[in-house]
Short mmCIF file of C-alpha atoms in Angstrom, two decimals:
data_model
loop_
_atom_site.label_atom_id
_atom_site.label_comp_id
_atom_site.label_asym_id
_atom_site.label_seq_id
_atom_site.Cartn_x
_atom_site.Cartn_y
_atom_site.Cartn_z
CA MET A 1 -29.33 66.91 23.08
CA SER A 2 -29.31 63.12 23.23
CA VAL A 3 -29.22 60.94 20.14
CA ASN A 4 -32.75 60.18 18.92
CA PRO A 5 -34.61 59.57 15.62
CA ALA A 6 -34.65 63.30 14.82
CA ASN A 7 -31.13 63.94 16.10
CA PRO A 8 -28.68 61.25 14.90
CA PRO A 9 -25.01 61.34 16.00
CA ARG A 10 -24.12 63.32 12.87
CA PRO A 11 -26.28 65.62 10.68
CA ALA A 12 -29.24 63.64 9.33
CA LEU A 13 -29.79 62.77 5.69
CA VAL A 14 -32.88 64.70 4.54
CA ALA A 15 -34.68 65.25 1.24
CA THR A 16 -34.32 69.04 1.44
CA ILE A 17 -30.77 68.73 0.10
CA GLU A 18 -31.21 68.61 -3.68
CA ASP A 19 -27.90 66.92 -4.56
CA SER A 20 -28.60 64.03 -2.17
CA PHE A 21 -30.04 60.61 -2.86
CA ALA A 22 -32.69 61.34 -0.23
CA TYR A 23 -33.99 64.10 -2.55
CA ILE A 24 -33.86 61.77 -5.56
CA THR A 25 -35.79 59.19 -3.57
CA ALA A 26 -38.51 61.62 -2.49
CA THR A 27 -38.96 63.15 -5.94
CA SER A 28 -38.56 60.07 -8.10
CA ARG A 29 -38.23 56.68 -6.41
CA TRP A 30 -41.12 56.93 -3.94
CA PRO A 31 -43.70 58.08 -6.53
CA ILE A 32 -42.71 55.18 -8.78
CA ILE A 33 -42.95 52.66 -5.92
CA VAL A 34 -46.36 53.95 -4.84
CA THR A 35 -47.64 54.00 -8.42
CA LYS A 36 -46.66 50.33 -8.84
CA ILE A 37 -48.57 49.49 -5.65
CA ILE A 38 -51.66 51.26 -6.94
CA ASP A 39 -51.36 49.44 -10.29
CA ASP A 40 -51.01 46.10 -8.52
CA ILE A 41 -54.13 46.62 -6.41
CA TYR A 42 -55.99 47.87 -9.49
CA LYS A 43 -55.13 44.64 -11.39
CA THR A 44 -56.16 42.45 -8.48
CA ARG A 45 -59.40 44.38 -7.97
CA HIS A 46 -60.38 44.05 -11.63
CA SER A 47 -59.67 40.32 -11.58
CA LEU A 48 -62.26 39.76 -8.83
CA ASP A 49 -65.62 38.15 -9.46
CA LEU A 50 -68.60 40.50 -9.34
CA SER A 51 -69.93 38.49 -6.39
CA GLU A 52 -67.10 39.93 -4.29
CA GLY A 53 -68.70 43.35 -4.21
CA ASP A 54 -67.47 44.34 -0.75
CA LYS A 55 -63.86 43.52 -1.61
CA ILE A 56 -64.12 45.42 -4.90
CA LYS A 57 -65.48 48.44 -3.02
CA GLU A 58 -62.69 48.25 -0.44
CA GLY A 59 -60.14 47.97 -3.23
CA LYS A 60 -61.36 51.26 -4.69
CA GLU A 61 -61.10 52.91 -1.25
CA ILE A 62 -57.54 51.61 -0.87
CA ILE A 63 -56.53 53.00 -4.27
CA ASP A 64 -57.99 56.36 -3.31
CA SER A 65 -56.19 56.41 0.05
CA ILE A 66 -52.80 55.46 -1.41
CA GLY A 67 -53.34 57.97 -4.23
CA GLU A 68 -53.93 60.69 -1.63
CA LEU A 69 -50.76 59.59 0.16
CA LYS A 70 -48.82 59.99 -3.08
CA TYR A 71 -50.33 63.44 -3.64
CA HIS A 72 -49.28 64.66 -0.18
CA MET A 73 -45.80 63.21 -0.58
CA GLN A 74 -45.14 64.90 -3.94
CA ARG A 75 -46.33 68.28 -2.66
CA LYS A 76 -44.29 68.26 0.56
CA LYS A 77 -47.39 68.18 2.71
CA PRO A 78 -47.07 67.78 6.53
CA LEU A 79 -46.75 64.24 7.84
CA THR A 80 -49.81 62.87 9.60
CA PRO A 81 -50.04 60.33 12.43
CA ILE A 82 -50.51 56.67 11.58
CA GLU A 83 -54.06 55.68 12.46
CA ASP A 84 -54.61 53.07 15.14
CA ASP A 85 -54.75 49.81 13.18
CA GLY A 86 -54.34 47.48 16.13
CA GLU A 87 -50.77 46.50 15.25
CA PRO A 88 -48.36 45.93 18.17
CA ASP A 89 -46.03 48.67 16.95
CA ASN A 90 -48.71 51.35 16.65
CA GLY A 91 -47.83 52.84 20.05
CA THR A 92 -44.17 53.09 19.04
CA TRP A 93 -44.98 54.94 15.83
CA THR A 94 -47.39 57.27 17.62
CA TYR A 95 -44.78 58.13 20.26
CA VAL A 96 -41.96 58.74 17.77
CA PHE A 97 -44.22 60.81 15.51
CA ASN A 98 -45.60 63.01 18.27
CA THR A 99 -42.23 63.41 20.01
CA TYR A 100 -39.96 64.10 17.05
CA PHE A 101 -41.77 64.65 13.74
CA LYS A 102 -45.23 66.14 14.30
CA ASP A 103 -44.15 69.48 12.75
CA ASP A 104 -42.27 67.96 9.78
CA ASN A 105 -43.21 67.29 6.16
CA TRP A 106 -42.10 64.56 3.75
CA TYR A 107 -38.88 66.43 2.97
CA SER A 108 -37.85 67.98 6.27
CA ALA A 109 -38.07 64.82 8.40
CA THR A 110 -35.07 62.51 8.43
CA TRP A 111 -34.89 60.27 5.38
CA LEU A 112 -34.62 57.13 7.52
CA PHE A 113 -37.88 57.99 9.28
CA THR A 114 -39.83 58.91 6.15
CA GLU A 115 -38.63 55.79 4.29
CA CYS A 116 -39.95 53.53 7.06
CA TYR A 117 -43.01 55.76 7.58
CA LEU A 118 -44.05 55.41 3.92
CA TYR A 119 -44.25 51.62 4.06
CA ARG A 120 -45.89 51.71 7.49
CA ARG A 121 -48.61 54.06 6.17
CA ILE A 122 -49.32 51.71 3.24
CA HIS A 123 -49.42 48.73 5.59
CA SER A 124 -51.85 50.62 7.83
CA ILE A 125 -54.20 51.42 4.94
CA LEU A 126 -54.38 47.72 4.06
CA SER A 127 -54.54 46.36 7.60
CA ARG A 128 -57.61 48.44 8.50
CA THR A 129 -59.68 46.74 5.80
CA LYS A 130 -61.73 43.56 6.08
CA HIS A 131 -60.85 41.85 2.81
CA TRP A 132 -57.36 43.22 2.04
CA ASN A 133 -55.72 43.18 5.47
CA ASN A 134 -53.34 40.35 4.55
CA TYR A 135 -52.76 41.46 0.97
CA ASP A 136 -49.14 41.83 -0.14
CA PRO A 137 -48.90 44.50 -2.87
CA PHE A 138 -45.32 43.39 -3.58
CA PHE A 139 -46.13 39.71 -4.14
CA ARG A 140 -46.19 39.93 -7.94
CA GLN A 141 -42.80 41.68 -7.96
CA LYS A 142 -41.30 39.05 -5.64
CA GLU A 143 -42.70 36.21 -7.72
CA ASP A 144 -41.54 37.72 -11.02
CA ALA A 145 -38.05 38.40 -9.62
CA PHE A 146 -37.80 34.81 -8.40
CA LYS A 147 -38.97 33.35 -11.70
CA GLY A 148 -36.56 35.61 -13.56
CA SER A 149 -33.70 33.96 -11.69
CA TYR A 150 -34.69 30.35 -12.45
CA ILE A 151 -31.57 29.52 -14.43
CA ALA A 152 -29.21 30.72 -11.70
CA ILE A 153 -31.34 29.06 -9.00
CA ILE A 154 -31.30 25.69 -10.73
CA GLU A 155 -27.54 25.82 -11.38
CA ILE A 156 -26.78 26.68 -7.75
CA ALA A 157 -29.12 23.94 -6.50
CA LYS A 158 -27.35 21.37 -8.69
CA ARG A 159 -23.98 22.30 -7.23
CA ILE A 160 -24.76 22.83 -3.57
CA ASP A 161 -24.60 19.11 -2.71
CA GLU A 162 -21.36 18.72 -4.65
CA LEU A 163 -19.79 21.64 -2.79
CA VAL A 164 -20.59 20.16 0.61
CA TYR A 165 -18.84 16.89 -0.10
CA ILE A 166 -15.75 18.18 -1.89
CA PRO A 167 -12.78 16.92 0.15
CA LYS A 168 -9.61 18.81 0.92
CA LEU A 169 -7.69 19.01 -2.33
CA HIS A 170 -3.94 19.17 -2.81
CA ALA A 171 -1.82 20.74 -5.51
CA ASP A 172 1.97 20.95 -5.56
CA ASN A 173 2.07 19.33 -2.10
CA GLU A 174 0.00 22.16 -0.64
CA GLU A 175 -3.48 21.74 0.79
CA ILE A 176 -6.19 23.85 -0.79
CA ASP A 177 -8.76 25.26 1.62
CA THR A 178 -11.86 24.46 -0.43
CA GLY A 179 -14.16 25.50 2.39
CA ARG A 180 -12.72 29.00 2.36
CA ILE A 181 -13.24 29.38 -1.39
CA ILE A 182 -16.80 28.08 -1.21
CA PHE A 183 -17.63 30.37 1.69
CA HIS A 184 -16.27 33.37 -0.18
CA GLU A 185 -18.25 32.51 -3.30
CA LEU A 186 -21.49 31.90 -1.41
CA ALA A 187 -20.99 35.21 0.38
CA GLN A 188 -20.57 36.88 -3.01
CA ILE A 189 -23.85 35.35 -4.23
CA SER A 190 -25.57 36.59 -1.09
CA LEU A 191 -24.13 40.04 -1.75
CA TRP A 192 -24.21 40.35 -5.54
CA GLY A 193 -27.08 38.11 -6.57
CA ASN A 194 -26.86 35.89 -9.61
CA SER A 195 -23.86 37.60 -11.18
CA THR A 196 -21.60 35.00 -9.57
CA ASP A 197 -21.49 31.25 -9.99
CA LEU A 198 -20.29 28.16 -8.20
CA SER A 199 -18.43 26.57 -11.10
CA LEU A 200 -15.04 26.95 -9.48
CA LEU A 201 -15.01 23.73 -7.50
CA THR A 202 -17.11 21.32 -9.57
CA ASN A 203 -16.23 18.86 -12.34
CA LEU A 204 -12.48 19.25 -11.79
CA SER A 205 -9.94 17.42 -13.87
CA ASP A 206 -6.47 16.56 -12.51
CA GLU A 207 -5.04 19.60 -14.22
CA ASP A 208 -7.84 21.77 -12.84
CA ILE A 209 -6.88 20.65 -9.33
CA LYS A 210 -3.27 21.65 -9.90
CA LYS A 211 -4.40 25.10 -10.97
CA LEU A 212 -7.03 25.47 -8.31
CA GLN A 213 -5.08 27.35 -5.70
CA ASP A 214 -3.93 30.06 -8.09
CA MET A 215 -7.25 30.12 -9.92
CA GLY A 216 -9.17 30.33 -6.63
CA THR A 217 -7.15 33.34 -5.53
CA LYS A 218 -7.63 35.08 -8.87
CA LYS A 219 -11.35 34.27 -8.93
CA LEU A 220 -11.86 35.71 -5.46
CA GLU A 221 -9.82 38.76 -6.31
CA GLU A 222 -12.00 39.31 -9.40
CA LEU A 223 -15.19 38.91 -7.40
CA GLU A 224 -14.04 41.13 -4.57
CA LYS A 225 -11.97 43.82 -6.29
CA ASN A 226 -14.82 46.32 -6.20
CA ILE A 227 -15.71 45.88 -2.55
CA LEU A 228 -14.53 48.97 -0.76
CA LYS A 229 -13.98 47.39 2.62
CA ASN A 230 -13.75 43.64 2.84
CA ASP A 231 -13.36 41.80 6.12
CA LEU A 232 -14.67 38.48 4.85
CA GLU A 233 -11.36 36.74 5.48
CA LYS A 234 -11.67 37.68 9.16
CA VAL A 235 -15.15 36.20 9.19
CA TRP A 236 -13.95 32.97 7.62
CA SER A 237 -11.21 32.62 10.22
CA TYR A 238 -13.73 33.28 12.96
CA ILE A 239 -16.38 30.76 11.89
CA SER A 240 -13.64 28.19 11.21
CA GLU A 241 -12.59 28.49 14.85
CA HIS A 242 -16.19 28.46 16.14
CA ARG A 243 -17.77 25.52 14.34
CA ASN A 244 -21.21 24.17 15.23
CA SER A 245 -22.28 27.53 16.57
CA ARG A 246 -25.33 29.74 16.18
CA ILE A 247 -25.50 32.22 13.30
CA ASP A 248 -28.22 34.81 12.76
CA ILE A 249 -29.13 36.49 9.46
CA VAL A 250 -31.22 39.69 9.46
CA LEU A 251 -32.80 39.43 6.03
CA ASP A 252 -33.37 42.13 3.45
CA ASN A 253 -35.30 41.16 0.30
CA ALA A 254 -37.25 38.14 -0.90
CA GLY A 255 -36.89 36.43 -4.29
CA PHE A 256 -33.44 35.42 -5.43
CA GLU A 257 -31.74 37.20 -2.52
CA LEU A 258 -33.70 35.15 0.01
CA TYR A 259 -32.86 32.03 -1.97
CA ALA A 260 -29.17 32.94 -1.85
CA ASP A 261 -29.41 33.37 1.93
CA LEU A 262 -31.05 29.95 2.21
CA VAL A 263 -28.27 28.39 0.10
CA LEU A 264 -25.64 29.94 2.37
CA SER A 265 -27.54 28.70 5.42
CA ASP A 266 -27.82 25.20 3.94
CA TRP A 267 -24.08 25.01 3.28
CA LEU A 268 -23.15 26.37 6.73
CA ILE A 269 -25.33 23.72 8.43
CA GLN A 270 -24.31 20.81 6.18
CA SER A 271 -20.63 21.67 6.50
CA GLY A 272 -20.79 21.91 10.28
CA TYR A 273 -19.93 25.59 10.56
CA ALA A 274 -23.35 26.35 12.02
CA LYS A 275 -25.34 24.21 14.42
CA GLU A 276 -28.40 26.43 14.10
CA ILE A 277 -29.33 29.46 12.01
CA TYR A 278 -31.95 32.07 12.82
CA LEU A 279 -33.47 34.03 9.93
CA HIS A 280 -34.92 37.39 11.02
CA ALA A 281 -37.40 38.97 8.65
CA LYS A 282 -39.34 42.22 8.48
CA LYS A 283 -42.56 41.78 10.48
CA ASN A 284 -44.53 38.70 9.46
CA SER A 285 -43.35 38.43 5.87
CA VAL A 286 -40.84 35.69 6.64
CA SER A 287 -43.28 32.76 6.39
CA GLU A 288 -44.93 33.99 3.20
CA ASP A 289 -41.64 34.83 1.49
CA PHE A 290 -39.95 31.63 2.63
CA PHE A 291 -42.74 29.37 1.50
CA LEU A 292 -43.03 31.34 -1.76
CA SER A 293 -39.41 30.34 -2.37
CA ALA A 294 -40.14 26.77 -1.26
CA SER A 295 -43.16 26.40 -3.56
CA GLU A 296 -41.29 27.86 -6.51
CA MET A 297 -38.42 25.45 -5.84
CA GLU A 298 -40.89 22.58 -6.02
CA LYS A 299 -41.95 23.73 -9.47
CA SER A 300 -38.33 24.07 -10.55
CA PHE A 301 -37.40 20.50 -9.66
CA LEU A 302 -35.56 21.69 -6.55
CA LYS A 303 -37.53 19.48 -4.20
CA LYS A 304 -34.44 17.96 -2.61
CA PHE A 305 -33.17 21.33 -1.51
CA SER A 306 -36.64 22.37 -0.32
CA ASN A 307 -37.05 19.17 1.68
CA ARG A 308 -33.70 19.71 3.32
CA LEU A 309 -34.74 23.17 4.48
CA GLN A 310 -37.95 21.75 5.90
CA TYR A 311 -35.89 19.10 7.70
CA TYR A 312 -33.78 21.82 9.30
CA ILE A 313 -36.91 23.59 10.52
CA THR A 314 -38.44 20.38 11.89
CA ASN A 315 -35.21 19.48 13.71
CA SER A 316 -34.62 22.95 15.18
CA GLN A 317 -31.62 23.80 13.01
CA LEU A 318 -33.26 26.57 10.98
CA PHE A 319 -35.56 29.09 12.66
CA LEU A 320 -37.81 31.59 10.87
CA THR A 321 -38.65 34.60 13.00
CA SER A 322 -39.81 38.20 12.72
CA ASN A 323 -39.92 41.28 14.95
CA TYR A 324 -41.60 44.64 14.52
CA PHE A 325 -38.40 46.37 15.58
CA TRP A 326 -36.73 45.68 12.22
CA THR A 327 -39.23 48.02 10.51
CA SER A 328 -39.66 50.45 13.40
CA PRO A 329 -38.69 54.14 13.11
CA TYR A 330 -35.66 53.49 15.31
CA SER A 331 -32.04 53.00 14.29
CA TYR A 332 -30.28 49.88 15.61
CA TRP A 333 -28.48 52.20 18.01
CA HIS A 334 -31.69 51.84 20.05
CA LEU A 335 -32.02 48.07 19.73
CA ALA A 336 -31.09 47.30 23.35
CA GLU A 337 -33.44 49.86 24.88
CA GLN A 338 -36.38 49.45 22.50
CA ALA A 339 -36.27 45.66 22.07
CA PRO A 340 -34.31 44.26 25.05
CA ASP A 341 -35.60 40.71 24.55
CA LEU A 342 -34.56 40.72 20.89
CA TYR A 343 -31.18 42.15 21.78
CA ALA A 344 -30.63 39.58 24.52
CA ASP A 345 -31.48 36.82 22.05
CA LEU A 346 -29.03 38.18 19.43
CA CYS A 347 -26.32 38.26 22.10
CA MET A 348 -26.56 34.46 22.25
CA SER A 349 -25.39 34.28 18.64
CA ASN A 350 -21.79 33.73 17.52
CA LEU A 351 -22.32 35.90 14.45
CA VAL A 352 -25.13 38.24 13.30
CA ILE A 353 -25.22 38.96 9.57
CA PHE A 354 -27.10 42.11 8.52
CA LYS A 355 -28.20 41.97 4.88
CA GLY A 356 -28.93 44.87 2.58
CA ASP A 357 -28.86 48.63 2.37
CA LEU A 358 -31.60 49.57 4.84
CA ASN A 359 -30.17 47.35 7.58
CA TYR A 360 -26.78 48.98 7.02
CA ARG A 361 -28.33 52.45 7.18
CA LYS A 362 -30.03 51.56 10.45
CA LEU A 363 -26.78 50.15 11.83
CA VAL A 364 -24.90 53.42 11.27
CA TYR A 365 -27.91 55.73 11.94
CA ASP A 366 -28.15 56.98 8.33
CA CYS A 367 -26.36 60.27 8.82
CA LYS A 368 -23.45 62.29 7.42
CA TRP A 369 -20.51 60.35 8.79
CA LYS A 370 -17.11 60.98 7.24
CA THR A 371 -16.37 58.01 5.01
CA THR A 372 -13.23 57.33 7.04
CA THR A 373 -15.18 56.98 10.30
CA PRO A 374 -14.44 53.56 11.85
CA PHE A 375 -17.29 51.11 11.42
CA LYS A 376 -17.31 50.34 15.13
CA GLU A 377 -17.82 54.02 15.97
CA ALA A 378 -20.65 54.44 13.47
CA VAL A 379 -22.47 51.31 14.72
CA GLY A 380 -22.40 52.77 18.22
CA PRO A 381 -23.88 50.81 21.14
CA LEU A 382 -24.49 47.61 19.19
CA ALA A 383 -20.74 47.31 18.54
CA ASN A 384 -19.56 48.54 21.90
CA MET A 385 -21.96 47.25 24.57
CA ARG A 386 -20.70 44.48 26.81
CA GLY A 387 -21.72 41.11 25.44
CA SER A 388 -22.75 42.36 22.00
CA PRO A 389 -22.36 39.73 19.26
CA PRO A 390 -19.93 39.92 16.33
CA ILE A 391 -21.46 41.68 13.32
CA LEU A 392 -21.12 41.17 9.57
CA ALA A 393 -22.81 43.69 7.26
CA LEU A 394 -23.35 42.56 3.66
CA ARG A 395 -24.48 45.63 1.77
CA THR A 396 -24.97 46.92 -1.75
CA SER A 397 -24.79 50.68 -1.27
CA LYS A 398 -27.88 52.57 -2.39
CA ALA A 399 -27.60 55.56 -0.08
CA ASP A 400 -25.07 58.29 0.50
CA VAL A 401 -23.70 56.95 3.76
CA ILE A 402 -20.57 54.78 3.90
CA VAL A 403 -18.03 54.40 6.69
CA GLY A 404 -14.79 52.56 7.29
CA LEU A 405 -13.04 53.58 4.06
CA GLU A 406 -9.36 54.33 3.74
CA GLU A 407 -8.18 57.91 3.27
CA GLY A 408 -8.43 59.12 -0.33
CA ILE A 409 -11.00 56.61 -1.63
CA GLU A 410 -13.91 59.05 -1.51
CA GLU A 411 -11.89 61.77 -3.25
CA ARG A 412 -10.66 59.40 -5.96
CA LEU A 413 -14.11 58.04 -6.76
CA SER A 414 -15.86 61.40 -6.65
CA VAL A 415 -13.70 62.79 -9.44
CA ASN A 416 -15.53 60.92 -12.19
CA GLU A 417 -18.76 59.77 -10.52
CA LYS A 418 -20.54 62.09 -8.15
CA ASP A 419 -23.17 59.47 -7.44
CA TRP A 420 -20.78 56.60 -6.67
CA MET A 421 -22.34 55.97 -3.27
CA TYR A 422 -25.82 55.22 -4.61
CA SER A 423 -25.81 54.83 -8.40
CA GLY A 424 -26.31 51.05 -8.19
CA LYS A 425 -24.48 50.50 -11.48
CA TYR A 426 -21.06 50.58 -9.91
CA ALA A 427 -19.60 47.56 -8.15
CA ILE A 428 -18.24 49.86 -5.48
CA LYS A 429 -21.70 49.73 -4.04
CA ARG A 430 -21.00 46.23 -2.82
CA TYR A 431 -19.65 46.49 0.66
CA LEU A 432 -18.53 43.96 3.28
CA HIS A 433 -17.61 44.78 6.80
CA ILE A 434 -17.48 43.16 10.20
CA ALA A 435 -17.36 44.74 13.62
CA LYS A 436 -14.30 43.95 15.71
CA ILE A 437 -14.60 40.46 17.13
CA GLU A 438 -13.76 40.24 20.82
CA THR A 439 -12.98 36.61 21.67
CA LYS A 440 -11.56 37.23 25.13
CA THR A 441 -14.64 36.99 27.32
CA SER A 442 -13.01 35.57 30.46
CA GLN A 443 -12.90 38.98 32.12
CA LEU A 444 -16.59 39.59 31.58
CA PRO A 445 -19.12 38.67 34.31
CA TRP A 446 -21.06 35.46 33.83
CA TYR A 447 -24.24 37.39 33.00
CA SER A 448 -22.68 39.59 30.28
CA LYS A 449 -24.49 37.77 27.47
CA ILE A 450 -27.89 38.84 28.77
CA GLU A 451 -27.06 42.50 29.00
CA PRO A 452 -28.81 44.95 28.79
CA LEU A 453 -31.73 42.75 29.89
CA ALA A 454 -30.16 42.23 33.31
CA THR A 455 -29.69 45.97 33.82
CA HIS A 456 -33.23 46.60 32.56
CA ILE A 457 -34.62 44.13 35.15
CA GLN A 458 -32.62 45.85 37.88
CA LYS A 459 -33.97 49.31 36.96
CA VAL A 460 -37.56 48.09 36.81
CA SER A 461 -37.18 46.24 40.10
CA LYS A 462 -35.78 49.35 41.80
CA SER A 463 -38.70 51.42 40.50
CA ILE A 464 -41.12 48.94 42.08
CA TYR A 465 -39.38 48.42 45.41
CA LEU A 466 -36.22 49.81 47.00
CA PRO A 467 -35.29 47.89 50.17
CA LYS A 468 -34.42 49.84 53.31
CA SER A 469 -31.93 48.97 56.03
CA GLN A 470 -31.97 45.86 58.24
CA VAL A 471 -33.04 43.53 55.46
CA SER A 472 -32.37 39.80 55.71
CA ILE A 473 -31.68 37.84 52.54
CA ASP A 474 -32.09 34.10 52.14
CA GLU A 475 -28.66 32.83 51.08
CA MET A 476 -30.28 30.59 48.46
CA VAL A 477 -31.42 33.64 46.50
CA ALA A 478 -27.88 34.82 45.82
CA ARG A 479 -25.17 33.06 43.83
CA PHE A 480 -22.67 31.45 46.25
CA ARG A 481 -19.96 28.83 46.32
CA VAL A 482 -19.51 28.04 50.02
CA GLU A 483 -21.80 27.71 53.02
CA ALA A 484 -22.66 30.94 54.76
CA VAL A 485 -21.30 31.36 58.27
CA ILE A 486 -23.88 32.56 60.81
#
C-alpha cells in the first residue's frame, strides 16, 4: 500500500495506545483546549450589547456546537465529515475523510489527522455563521502571551540595532566572529523563547572584548547543551556563503514566538544575510497576528522596530503569506503533489526554516520512526526530490517522534524520564536539525528548480493531447543554441 494520511511510512501515532502522548492529548489536552474556546466565546457573547441580538443568538449556537464536539471527542464517537463552509480546502478535507477516515473515531484515526481535524471543525463552526465568521477564539490568549513577554520584548528591541552595527572584534590577535554568535543567540530565542538574552555583545569594556571569544563559546555551549541534534553551525556556514539570498520561515505560533521570528528576520535583512524573507503562516492568520504584534509594539515604545518591518514590506524585502496546505490533513511528504505551486515557490528559496512541533511532525509524517533514523530519510520527498531547498527545523519537542539521534541517547534518557520526548519541562525537547545541503547544482538541468511543477505540466498536457507521428514543430518553441538546418 502506498504512503497516505492513514498509512504513513512507519506505524502511525494513534490515541488508542495508552502510554503515548497521543492518548494524553485526546484524553486531557484537547478537552482543555476546547473548554477554553467555549469560555472565550462565552465571555465575548456576554459582553455584547443587547441590541446585537442576532450575534448573541449565534454565539449560543456556537457554544452548543463546540460543546457537542467536545462530548463526541471524549466518548470516542465516530468522526463526521466537515460541512461545506465554502472554504477553498473543503474539497481536500472531504476527499481525505471519505477516502481514509470515514470509519474511524477520535482515537483510532491517526493523531496527525485528528489534531488538524479538531481545529478545522472549530473553524468550520465559526465560518458558517454570519456574525462570528472572522472571530478568533485564540486572540485573548495570543494577546495575553504577548503582553506577558513585554520585558523580554523591550530588551531585545533595545539591543537589535546595536547588534547589527557591532564591528568585527579582536582579542589576542584573533578575530571574533560576532555575526556567528549573534546568529546563534537569535536562533536560540526563536527556539526557546524569552529564556535567552542578547546581553553577550552589548556594552562591552576592553576586558570584556578580550574575554569575548572564550565567553562566547561557553555561552553558546550553555544555550545549546540540551539540544539533541544541532546543525546550526552548518546553517551559519551556509548563509555566510550565500549572502543576500532568499530565506523562508514557515511559522508556528503568534505572540512572543512570532516576535522572535521577526527579530531574526530583521537582523538577517539588516546584516545582509537575506535579501528577502517570506513568512508563511497558517491560513489567513498571518496578517492579524503580525499586526497584533505591530500594534502591541507601538504601545511598548517599539515604534522604530515596527516601522522598520513596515519598510521591509513596502520595499518587497519582507513578505507575509499564507496557504491552506499548512493546515491541511496532509504531511509535507505530499507537498509537491498537493500544492505544486507552493512547492515550486519554496524551491526558489536558499533556506526554508520550519518552526515548531507540528511543522516538524508533518515533515517526518508523525509516525514511529526509530530515533536513530536519518533526518533526510524521515523527511522523505521534500529532502530528496531534485531541486528541493535546504531545510532547517527549529523544534521544541511535544510529541513522541524524534529522528536523527545518535545511538544510545534514547536508552539513556528513557531510564529516568519515560516522557522525555514530550514532557515540555526538559530542555531535550529543543531540537535543531537541517537537511543535507547540496550546493553542487551544475549537473542538474536548468529547469530543476521548478520541479515537480514541470513534470506536473507535462502529465496534464499528455492527458489533454498526445501527438501522433509526422508532427512538425516550430523551432522557436524549443530551446536551442544554433540555427536549425533544413
